[in-house]
Amino acid sequence: MSPSTVVDHEFTLSLPKTELHAHLTGSISRETLHQIWLSQLPASLPSSSSSSSSSSSSSSPLPSPQAPSPPPSPPPSHQQHPPGLPDPYISLPDPGCISSINLSTFFPLFDKYIYTLVSSPSPVQTATRAVLQDFCDDGVRLLELRTTPRESSQMTKREYVEAVSEVIGDWNLDPKNGTAMQVYLLLSVDRKVSPSEAEQVVALAREFQYHPHKPHRAEPETQTTAERQGKDKVPSNWVVGLDLCGNPLKGTSTLPEFTPSFALARRSGLGITIHFAEVPESGTPSELSTLLSWQPQRLGHAVHVPEKVKQIIKQRGLCLELCLSCNVIAKLTEGGFGGHHFGEWWHECESERRAGENNNLKIALGTDDVGVFGSPLSRDYLLAAEHFGLGKRDLVGLCRSAASAAFAGRERMGELIDEFENFVELQAPATKQAVA
């Protein structure tokens, strides 16, 4: 293989990537959480040398999950956040540490720690800014960030969504950032909540919904004239879709009660993406039938999918949001990276292409929770190349597949990928026989 055809991290970093499956809170790095933690320390406590530690940028050399880089030294153990939270470097596992993360330990990271630390508009916005920068530094050019509206004693669900949306608006309207990466928002319904709470999420999604030809959303009727005039409004209508997420071991019996909410979202023009068959318990025929009745365009994870449902996925030409590192590290799949079902679906897509079929089946690699699993999107593209024999043009085709399944921004991404593919062609004209 000539140097021009070798896939390395430099190449996967430079790919114009689309990230469709990324949870906001799970994408916050430990460094960012540490900085938020420091900002909330009582003023009487001294700062630590760890506050000056260097940020673990996604564009830096990537450590293996099996051998993560040691974190900066944490501050003394007596330094605690007012609610009693220790430093994130102590409380949260090393990103990518395969021995400490599984389904039973994953969700408590959020319920017992991260949601408590990031519980008011200011840290929410600090975290969101850092997450956007990390994805941009990793070569992501179109990002759909998903998040579940949360409330606390310091903010309502609406204030949470507004805080995130304002940061996205600031980013998209900044000439430098908005040109480098476009960002949109998905609101998530946690599968364990009540039907009325699901309705609230849909109402927020519709209020903050993105309309290409309508840059500003209407202000709520409850807002006073003084409130409207007292604050320069950043366009905050960036929501393009609705997601179903949460612990796949919970909420199965109530899922049919969410059907009206997802139907309303679909009628309103919102895209639908579903966490689908993550574990055997959430891969039953009855549950999958309910979820498919919502007419989703995209399915997340899709680990335990019966053969009959695989045929439906192919017939509908759905997009599969596949998360290599997440699934392997969290032990949702068996056989390591080489045994991941990405290989099966990639082979299916290639078979369709060679047969001249056009069922529009799509694959989109996603990180899920890069702050926890420690593998940015550029690394998962590299893993796909290493374990499934994908070449450069295959990876460009994979980028194109993901971009074509986005709920917004597809035309711009198509142009960026065309430009990049032309560049690859010029650099390696001898590889034209490999079609992505």
Coordinates of C-alpha atoms in Angstrom, one line a residue:
M1 CA 0.0 0.0 0.0
S2 CA 1.5 3.4 -1.0
P3 CA 1.7 6.2 1.5
S4 CA -1.0 8.1 -0.4
T5 CA -3.5 5.3 0.4
V6 CA -2.7 4.7 4.0
V7 CA -5.3 5.8 6.5
D8 CA -3.9 7.5 9.5
H9 CA -5.1 9.8 12.2
E10 CA -4.0 12.9 10.3
F11 CA -6.3 11.8 7.5
T12 CA -9.3 11.0 9.7
L13 CA -8.8 14.3 11.6
S14 CA -9.0 16.2 8.3
L15 CA -12.1 14.4 7.1
P16 CA -15.2 16.8 7.0
K17 CA -17.2 14.8 9.4
T18 CA -20.8 14.9 10.5
E19 CA -21.6 13.9 14.1
L20 CA -25.2 12.8 14.5
H21 CA -25.1 10.9 17.8
A22 CA -23.6 13.0 20.6
H23 CA -25.1 13.7 24.0
L24 CA -24.2 17.1 25.3
T25 CA -23.7 16.2 29.0
G26 CA -21.8 13.0 28.1
S27 CA -19.5 15.0 25.7
I28 CA -18.2 17.3 28.5
S29 CA -14.5 16.5 29.1
R30 CA -13.3 15.9 32.6
E31 CA -11.1 19.0 32.2
T32 CA -14.1 21.1 31.5
L33 CA -16.0 19.6 34.4
H34 CA -13.0 20.2 36.6
Q35 CA -12.9 23.9 35.6
I36 CA -16.6 24.2 36.4
W37 CA -16.0 22.5 39.7
L38 CA -13.2 24.9 40.5
S39 CA -15.4 27.9 39.7
Q40 CA -18.0 26.7 42.3
L41 CA -15.5 26.2 45.1
P42 CA -16.1 28.4 48.2
A43 CA -13.8 31.5 47.9
S44 CA -12.1 30.5 51.2
L45 CA -10.6 27.4 49.7
P46 CA -7.3 27.7 47.9
S47 CA -7.1 26.8 44.2
S48 CA -5.1 23.8 43.1
S49 CA -2.3 23.4 40.7
S50 CA -4.6 21.2 38.7
S51 CA -6.6 24.3 37.7
S52 CA -3.7 25.2 35.3
S53 CA -3.6 21.7 33.7
S54 CA -3.6 21.7 30.0
S55 CA -6.9 20.9 28.2
S56 CA -7.2 17.5 26.6
S57 CA -8.1 18.8 23.1
S58 CA -9.6 16.4 20.6
S59 CA -6.9 17.4 18.1
S60 CA -4.1 16.2 20.3
P61 CA -2.5 12.8 19.8
L62 CA -5.0 10.2 20.8
P63 CA -4.3 7.8 23.6
S64 CA -5.6 4.2 23.4
P65 CA -8.6 3.5 25.7
Q66 CA -6.5 0.7 27.1
A67 CA -3.8 3.1 28.2
P68 CA -5.3 6.5 29.0
S69 CA -3.0 9.4 29.8
P70 CA -2.8 10.1 33.5
P71 CA -4.9 13.0 34.6
P72 CA -3.5 16.1 36.3
S73 CA -3.0 15.8 40.0
P74 CA -6.3 16.5 41.7
P75 CA -6.6 19.1 44.4
P76 CA -6.6 18.1 48.1
S77 CA -9.6 15.8 48.9
H78 CA -11.0 18.4 51.4
Q79 CA -11.7 20.8 48.6
Q80 CA -15.3 20.0 47.7
H81 CA -18.1 21.6 45.7
P82 CA -20.8 23.0 48.1
P83 CA -23.1 20.0 47.5
G84 CA -20.3 17.8 48.6
L85 CA -19.0 16.8 45.1
P86 CA -15.4 15.8 44.9
D87 CA -13.2 16.8 42.0
P88 CA -14.2 15.2 38.7
Y89 CA -10.7 13.8 38.3
I90 CA -11.5 11.7 41.5
S91 CA -15.2 10.9 40.9
L92 CA -15.3 10.2 37.2
P93 CA -13.4 7.3 35.4
D94 CA -10.6 7.9 33.0
P95 CA -12.2 8.3 29.6
G96 CA -11.9 5.1 27.7
C97 CA -11.0 3.0 30.7
I98 CA -12.6 -0.3 29.6
S99 CA -12.5 -1.9 33.1
S100 CA -14.8 0.6 34.9
I101 CA -17.7 1.4 32.5
N102 CA -20.7 -0.8 31.9
L103 CA -24.5 -0.3 31.8
S104 CA -24.8 -0.4 35.6
T105 CA -22.1 2.2 36.2
F106 CA -22.7 4.5 33.2
F107 CA -26.0 6.2 34.1
P108 CA -25.1 6.9 37.7
L109 CA -22.2 9.1 36.4
F110 CA -24.9 11.5 35.3
D111 CA -27.6 11.1 37.9
K112 CA -25.3 11.3 40.9
Y113 CA -22.6 13.7 39.7
I114 CA -22.6 15.5 36.3
Y115 CA -26.3 16.7 36.5
T116 CA -25.6 18.1 40.0
L117 CA -22.4 19.9 39.0
V118 CA -23.9 21.3 35.8
S119 CA -27.2 22.5 37.2
S120 CA -27.6 26.2 36.4
P121 CA -27.5 28.2 33.2
S122 CA -23.9 29.5 33.6
P123 CA -22.2 26.1 33.9
V124 CA -24.5 24.7 31.2
Q125 CA -23.3 27.4 28.8
T126 CA -19.7 26.9 29.8
A127 CA -19.9 23.2 29.2
T128 CA -21.7 23.7 25.9
R129 CA -19.1 26.1 24.6
A130 CA -16.3 23.7 25.4
V131 CA -18.1 20.7 23.8
L132 CA -18.6 22.7 20.6
Q133 CA -15.0 23.6 20.5
D134 CA -13.8 20.0 21.1
F135 CA -15.9 18.7 18.2
C136 CA -14.7 21.5 15.9
D137 CA -11.1 20.8 16.8
D138 CA -11.7 17.1 15.9
G139 CA -12.7 18.1 12.3
V140 CA -16.5 17.8 12.8
R141 CA -18.1 20.2 10.3
L142 CA -21.8 19.5 11.1
L143 CA -22.9 18.7 14.6
E144 CA -26.3 17.6 15.9
L145 CA -26.0 17.8 19.6
R146 CA -28.7 16.1 21.6
T147 CA -29.8 16.8 25.2
T148 CA -32.6 16.1 27.6
P149 CA -34.3 19.2 29.0
R150 CA -33.5 19.3 32.7
E151 CA -34.7 21.3 35.6
S152 CA -33.1 22.0 38.9
S153 CA -33.6 24.4 41.8
Q154 CA -31.7 27.0 39.7
M155 CA -33.4 26.6 36.3
T156 CA -36.5 25.4 34.5
K157 CA -36.4 23.0 31.6
R158 CA -37.1 25.9 29.3
E159 CA -34.2 27.9 30.8
Y160 CA -32.0 24.9 30.2
V161 CA -32.9 24.7 26.6
E162 CA -32.6 28.4 26.1
A163 CA -29.1 28.4 27.7
V164 CA -27.9 25.7 25.3
S165 CA -29.6 27.3 22.3
E166 CA -28.0 30.7 23.0
V167 CA -24.5 29.2 22.9
I168 CA -25.4 27.4 19.7
G169 CA -26.7 30.7 18.3
D170 CA -23.5 32.5 19.3
W171 CA -21.4 29.8 17.7
N172 CA -23.4 29.7 14.4
L173 CA -23.4 33.4 14.0
D174 CA -19.7 33.9 14.7
P175 CA -18.0 34.3 11.3
K176 CA -15.1 32.0 12.2
N177 CA -16.9 29.3 14.2
G178 CA -20.0 29.2 12.1
T179 CA -18.0 28.7 9.0
A180 CA -15.9 25.9 10.6
M181 CA -18.8 24.0 12.0
Q182 CA -22.6 24.3 11.9
V183 CA -24.5 23.1 15.0
Y184 CA -28.1 22.1 15.5
L185 CA -29.9 20.7 18.5
L186 CA -32.0 17.6 19.2
L187 CA -34.2 17.4 22.3
S188 CA -34.3 14.0 24.0
V189 CA -37.2 12.3 25.7
D190 CA -35.9 10.0 28.5
R191 CA -37.7 6.7 28.2
K192 CA -38.4 6.5 32.0
V193 CA -40.4 9.8 32.2
S194 CA -44.2 10.1 32.2
P195 CA -46.2 10.8 29.0
S196 CA -46.9 14.4 30.2
E197 CA -43.2 15.0 30.5
A198 CA -42.7 13.7 27.0
E199 CA -45.3 16.2 25.9
Q200 CA -43.3 19.0 27.6
V201 CA -40.2 18.1 25.6
V202 CA -42.1 18.1 22.3
A203 CA -43.6 21.5 23.3
L204 CA -40.1 22.9 23.9
A205 CA -38.8 21.3 20.6
R206 CA -41.6 23.1 18.7
E207 CA -41.0 26.4 20.5
F208 CA -37.2 26.3 19.7
Q209 CA -37.6 24.6 16.3
Y210 CA -35.3 25.5 13.5
H211 CA -36.8 27.0 10.4
P212 CA -34.3 27.8 7.6
H213 CA -36.3 30.8 6.4
K214 CA -37.3 32.1 9.8
P215 CA -34.2 33.1 11.8
H216 CA -35.9 34.1 14.9
R217 CA -38.5 32.2 16.9
A218 CA -41.5 34.0 18.3
E219 CA -41.1 35.2 21.9
P220 CA -43.5 33.5 24.4
E221 CA -46.6 35.5 25.3
T222 CA -45.6 35.4 28.9
Q223 CA -42.5 37.5 28.3
T224 CA -43.0 41.2 29.1
T225 CA -42.0 44.1 26.8
A226 CA -39.3 45.1 29.2
E227 CA -37.8 41.6 29.1
R228 CA -37.9 41.6 25.3
Q229 CA -36.2 45.0 25.1
G230 CA -33.8 44.5 28.0
K231 CA -31.8 41.7 26.3
D232 CA -30.2 41.4 22.9
K233 CA -31.6 38.2 21.6
V234 CA -29.4 35.7 19.9
P235 CA -31.4 33.5 17.5
S236 CA -32.2 30.4 19.6
N237 CA -34.3 28.3 17.2
W238 CA -31.9 25.5 16.5
V239 CA -33.9 22.4 17.3
V240 CA -34.2 20.0 14.3
G241 CA -35.3 16.8 15.8
L242 CA -36.6 14.7 18.7
D243 CA -34.7 11.7 20.3
L244 CA -35.7 8.9 22.6
C245 CA -32.9 8.0 25.0
G246 CA -32.2 6.9 28.5
N247 CA -31.5 3.6 30.4
P248 CA -32.7 0.9 28.0
L249 CA -33.6 -1.3 31.0
K250 CA -36.3 1.2 32.1
G251 CA -39.6 2.5 30.8
T252 CA -40.4 -0.3 28.3
S253 CA -44.0 -0.6 29.4
T254 CA -44.8 3.0 29.0
L255 CA -43.3 3.6 25.5
P256 CA -46.6 3.2 23.7
E257 CA -47.9 6.2 25.6
F258 CA -45.2 8.4 23.9
T259 CA -46.7 7.7 20.5
P260 CA -48.9 10.8 20.3
S261 CA -45.9 13.0 21.3
F262 CA -43.6 11.6 18.6
A263 CA -46.5 11.8 16.1
L264 CA -46.9 15.5 16.9
A265 CA -43.2 16.1 16.5
R266 CA -43.2 14.3 13.2
R267 CA -46.2 16.4 11.9
S268 CA -44.4 19.5 13.1
G269 CA -41.5 18.8 10.7
L270 CA -39.0 17.6 13.4
G271 CA -36.7 14.7 12.6
I272 CA -37.1 11.5 14.6
T273 CA -34.2 9.5 15.9
I274 CA -34.5 6.6 18.4
H275 CA -32.1 4.7 20.7
F276 CA -32.9 1.3 19.3
A277 CA -32.3 -2.3 20.6
E278 CA -29.3 -1.3 22.7
V279 CA -29.6 -4.4 25.0
P280 CA -31.6 -7.6 24.6
E281 CA -34.3 -6.3 27.0
S282 CA -35.0 -3.3 24.7
G283 CA -34.8 -5.4 21.6
T284 CA -38.1 -7.3 22.0
P285 CA -40.5 -7.5 19.0
S286 CA -43.2 -5.5 20.8
E287 CA -40.9 -2.6 21.7
L288 CA -39.2 -2.4 18.3
S289 CA -42.6 -2.5 16.6
T290 CA -43.7 0.5 18.7
L291 CA -40.6 2.4 18.0
L292 CA -40.8 1.8 14.3
S293 CA -44.4 2.9 14.3
W294 CA -43.1 6.4 15.1
Q295 CA -41.5 6.5 11.6
P296 CA -38.0 7.4 12.7
Q297 CA -35.5 8.4 10.0
R298 CA -32.5 7.2 12.2
L299 CA -31.8 4.5 14.7
G300 CA -29.1 4.7 17.4
H301 CA -26.9 1.8 18.3
A302 CA -29.1 -1.0 16.8
V303 CA -27.2 -3.8 18.6
H304 CA -29.8 -6.5 19.2
V305 CA -31.9 -6.3 16.0
P306 CA -33.8 -9.4 14.9
E307 CA -33.4 -10.5 11.3
K308 CA -37.0 -9.5 10.5
V309 CA -36.4 -6.0 11.7
K310 CA -33.1 -5.8 9.8
Q311 CA -35.2 -6.3 6.6
I312 CA -37.5 -3.4 7.6
I313 CA -34.5 -1.2 8.2
K314 CA -33.1 -2.0 4.7
Q315 CA -36.5 -1.6 3.1
R316 CA -37.1 1.9 4.6
G317 CA -33.5 3.0 3.9
L318 CA -33.0 4.2 7.5
C319 CA -29.8 5.6 8.9
L320 CA -28.0 3.6 11.6
E321 CA -26.1 5.8 14.1
L322 CA -23.3 3.3 15.1
C323 CA -21.1 4.1 18.0
L324 CA -18.0 1.9 17.9
S325 CA -16.0 2.9 21.0
C326 CA -19.1 3.4 23.2
N327 CA -20.5 -0.1 22.4
V328 CA -17.2 -1.9 22.9
I329 CA -16.1 -0.1 26.0
A330 CA -19.5 -0.3 27.7
K331 CA -19.7 -4.0 26.7
L332 CA -22.9 -3.7 24.7
T333 CA -21.3 -5.8 22.0
E334 CA -19.0 -8.8 22.0
G335 CA -15.9 -9.6 20.1
G336 CA -14.1 -6.2 20.5
F337 CA -14.0 -3.7 17.7
G338 CA -13.6 -6.4 15.0
G339 CA -16.9 -8.0 16.2
H340 CA -18.9 -4.8 16.1
H341 CA -22.0 -4.9 13.9
F342 CA -20.6 -2.0 12.0
G343 CA -19.0 -4.6 9.8
E344 CA -22.3 -6.3 9.0
W345 CA -24.0 -3.1 8.0
W346 CA -21.0 -1.8 6.1
H347 CA -21.0 -5.0 4.1
E348 CA -24.7 -4.7 3.5
C349 CA -24.3 -1.1 2.1
E350 CA -21.4 -2.2 -0.1
S351 CA -23.4 -5.2 -1.4
E352 CA -26.3 -2.9 -2.3
R353 CA -23.9 -0.5 -4.1
R354 CA -22.3 -3.3 -6.1
A355 CA -25.7 -4.8 -7.0
G356 CA -26.9 -1.4 -8.3
E357 CA -29.6 -1.3 -5.6
N358 CA -30.6 2.0 -4.1
N359 CA -32.5 1.4 -0.9
N360 CA -30.7 4.4 0.7
L361 CA -29.5 2.5 3.7
K362 CA -27.1 4.8 5.6
I363 CA -24.5 4.5 8.3
A364 CA -23.3 7.4 10.5
L365 CA -20.5 6.8 13.0
G366 CA -21.1 8.6 16.3
T367 CA -19.3 9.2 19.6
D368 CA -22.3 9.0 21.9
D369 CA -20.5 10.3 25.0
V370 CA -16.9 11.2 24.2
G371 CA -16.4 12.7 27.6
V372 CA -16.9 9.3 29.1
F373 CA -15.5 7.0 26.5
G374 CA -12.6 9.1 25.4
S375 CA -12.7 8.4 21.7
P376 CA -13.4 11.4 19.4
L377 CA -15.0 10.9 16.0
S378 CA -11.7 11.0 14.2
R379 CA -10.5 8.1 16.2
D380 CA -13.7 6.0 15.5
Y381 CA -13.2 6.6 11.8
L382 CA -9.6 5.4 12.2
L383 CA -10.9 2.3 14.1
A384 CA -13.3 1.6 11.3
A385 CA -10.5 1.7 8.8
E386 CA -8.2 -0.5 11.0
H387 CA -10.7 -3.2 11.9
F388 CA -12.9 -3.4 8.7
G389 CA -10.4 -2.6 6.0
L390 CA -11.8 0.7 4.9
G391 CA -9.6 2.9 2.6
K392 CA -9.6 6.6 2.2
R393 CA -12.3 6.8 -0.3
D394 CA -14.4 4.4 1.8
L395 CA -14.1 6.9 4.7
V396 CA -15.1 9.8 2.4
G397 CA -18.1 7.8 1.4
L398 CA -18.9 7.2 5.1
C399 CA -18.7 10.9 5.7
R400 CA -21.1 11.4 2.8
S401 CA -23.5 8.8 4.2
A402 CA -23.7 10.5 7.6
A403 CA -24.1 14.0 6.1
S404 CA -27.0 12.8 3.9
A405 CA -28.9 11.7 7.0
A406 CA -28.6 15.0 8.9
F407 CA -31.8 16.8 9.7
A408 CA -30.3 20.1 8.5
G409 CA -27.2 21.4 6.8
R410 CA -26.9 18.6 4.2
E411 CA -26.3 20.8 1.2
R412 CA -23.3 22.6 2.7
M413 CA -21.8 19.3 3.9
G414 CA -22.2 17.8 0.4
E415 CA -20.1 20.7 -1.0
L416 CA -17.4 20.3 1.7
I417 CA -17.2 16.6 1.1
D418 CA -17.0 17.1 -2.7
E419 CA -14.1 19.5 -2.2
F420 CA -12.3 17.1 0.1
E421 CA -12.9 14.1 -2.2
N422 CA -11.5 16.1 -5.2
F423 CA -8.4 16.8 -3.0
V424 CA -8.0 13.1 -2.2
E425 CA -8.4 12.3 -5.9
L426 CA -5.6 14.7 -6.8
Q427 CA -3.4 13.3 -4.1
A428 CA -3.9 9.7 -5.0
P429 CA -5.1 9.3 -8.6
A430 CA -4.1 5.7 -8.7
T431 CA -6.7 4.7 -6.1
K432 CA -9.7 5.6 -8.3
Q433 CA -10.7 1.9 -8.7
A434 CA -11.7 1.9 -5.0
V435 CA -15.2 3.2 -4.9
A436 CA -16.6 4.4 -1.6

